[in-house]
Amino acid sequence: ANDSIQQVIHFVDALRRRNEFRVVQVVGSHSQGVGVWLVLRVPLPLKQVLLSMGGVSQVDGPEQSTNEEDDAPVVTLRLAPVSLS
């Protein structure tokens, strides 16, 4: 479990370092998983960008997103399993 928490922290830090995103909120629970709310500063191919980030194994949601406030797509992703070596 501790490895999973570290993995989420690493991923959120990677999001924060990217100029295209602003991390607004991170929430989580054992039963519901972790939710990260982002603001996109520019339109971008969101699925492609997220999949290119280390540790992401799956992204479900719209192919393209905009930075329009009225258009708030939901994207779900899975982080790759943590190696227990």
Short mmCIF file of C-alpha atoms in Angstrom, two decimals:
data_model
loop_
_atom_site.label_atom_id
_atom_site.label_comp_id
_atom_site.label_asym_id
_atom_site.label_seq_id
_atom_site.Cartn_x
_atom_site.Cartn_y
_atom_site.Cartn_z
CA ALA A 1 0.00 0.00 0.00
CA ASN A 2 2.84 2.38 0.82
CA ASP A 3 4.34 1.79 -2.65
CA SER A 4 1.00 2.72 -4.22
CA ILE A 5 0.84 5.96 -2.25
CA GLN A 6 4.38 6.83 -3.32
CA GLN A 7 3.41 6.09 -6.93
CA VAL A 8 0.43 8.47 -6.76
CA ILE A 9 2.57 11.18 -5.15
CA HIS A 10 5.20 10.78 -7.87
CA PHE A 11 2.54 10.99 -10.61
CA VAL A 12 0.90 14.11 -9.13
CA ASP A 13 4.33 15.74 -8.80
CA ALA A 14 5.01 14.95 -12.46
CA LEU A 15 1.70 16.62 -13.39
CA ARG A 16 2.61 19.70 -11.35
CA ARG A 17 5.94 20.03 -13.17
CA ARG A 18 4.25 20.21 -16.58
CA ASN A 19 3.34 23.68 -17.86
CA GLU A 20 0.19 22.39 -19.60
CA PHE A 21 -1.52 21.52 -16.30
CA ARG A 22 -2.41 23.16 -13.04
CA VAL A 23 -3.30 20.66 -10.30
CA VAL A 24 -6.32 22.06 -8.47
CA GLN A 25 -7.17 19.32 -5.99
CA VAL A 26 -6.16 15.80 -5.03
CA VAL A 27 -8.53 13.64 -2.97
CA GLY A 28 -8.54 9.98 -2.16
CA SER A 29 -9.99 7.14 -0.18
CA HIS A 30 -9.32 3.43 0.16
CA SER A 31 -12.62 2.48 -1.45
CA GLN A 32 -12.82 5.14 -4.18
CA GLY A 33 -9.18 5.53 -5.21
CA VAL A 34 -7.57 8.89 -5.95
CA GLY A 35 -9.08 11.80 -7.84
CA VAL A 36 -6.97 14.59 -9.33
CA TRP A 37 -8.65 17.72 -10.66
CA LEU A 38 -6.64 19.57 -13.29
CA VAL A 39 -6.98 22.79 -15.19
CA LEU A 40 -5.59 22.61 -18.70
CA ARG A 41 -3.76 25.77 -19.67
CA VAL A 42 -3.85 24.93 -23.39
CA PRO A 43 -5.87 22.54 -25.58
CA LEU A 44 -3.97 19.29 -25.96
CA PRO A 45 -4.37 15.60 -26.86
CA LEU A 46 -4.96 14.66 -23.24
CA LYS A 47 -5.01 10.87 -23.59
CA GLN A 48 -1.80 10.89 -25.61
CA VAL A 49 -0.03 13.19 -23.15
CA LEU A 50 -1.10 11.16 -20.10
CA LEU A 51 -0.15 7.85 -21.73
CA SER A 52 3.30 9.25 -22.53
CA MET A 53 3.92 9.95 -18.85
CA GLY A 54 5.82 7.30 -16.95
CA GLY A 55 3.75 4.86 -14.96
CA VAL A 56 0.41 5.34 -16.78
CA SER A 57 -0.97 2.11 -18.22
CA GLN A 58 -4.48 3.11 -19.35
CA VAL A 59 -6.46 6.28 -20.06
CA ASP A 60 -10.22 6.37 -20.72
CA GLY A 61 -11.95 9.56 -21.82
CA PRO A 62 -12.05 12.08 -24.65
CA GLU A 63 -9.17 12.17 -27.16
CA GLN A 64 -8.90 15.97 -27.17
CA SER A 65 -9.67 18.48 -24.46
CA THR A 66 -10.01 22.22 -24.49
CA ASN A 67 -9.32 24.89 -21.93
CA GLU A 68 -12.92 26.11 -22.12
CA GLU A 69 -14.48 26.41 -18.66
CA ASP A 70 -17.84 25.04 -19.87
CA ASP A 71 -16.19 21.90 -21.29
CA ALA A 72 -15.05 19.76 -18.37
CA PRO A 73 -14.40 16.21 -19.61
CA VAL A 74 -13.74 13.41 -17.18
CA VAL A 75 -10.68 11.31 -17.85
CA THR A 76 -9.96 8.13 -15.93
CA LEU A 77 -6.52 6.58 -15.89
CA ARG A 78 -4.76 3.66 -14.32
CA LEU A 79 -1.23 3.73 -13.08
CA ALA A 80 0.90 0.72 -13.91
CA PRO A 81 1.26 -1.81 -11.10
CA VAL A 82 4.13 -1.16 -8.72
CA SER A 83 6.96 -3.63 -9.07
CA LEU A 84 7.69 -5.30 -5.74
CA SER A 85 11.35 -6.06 -6.38
#
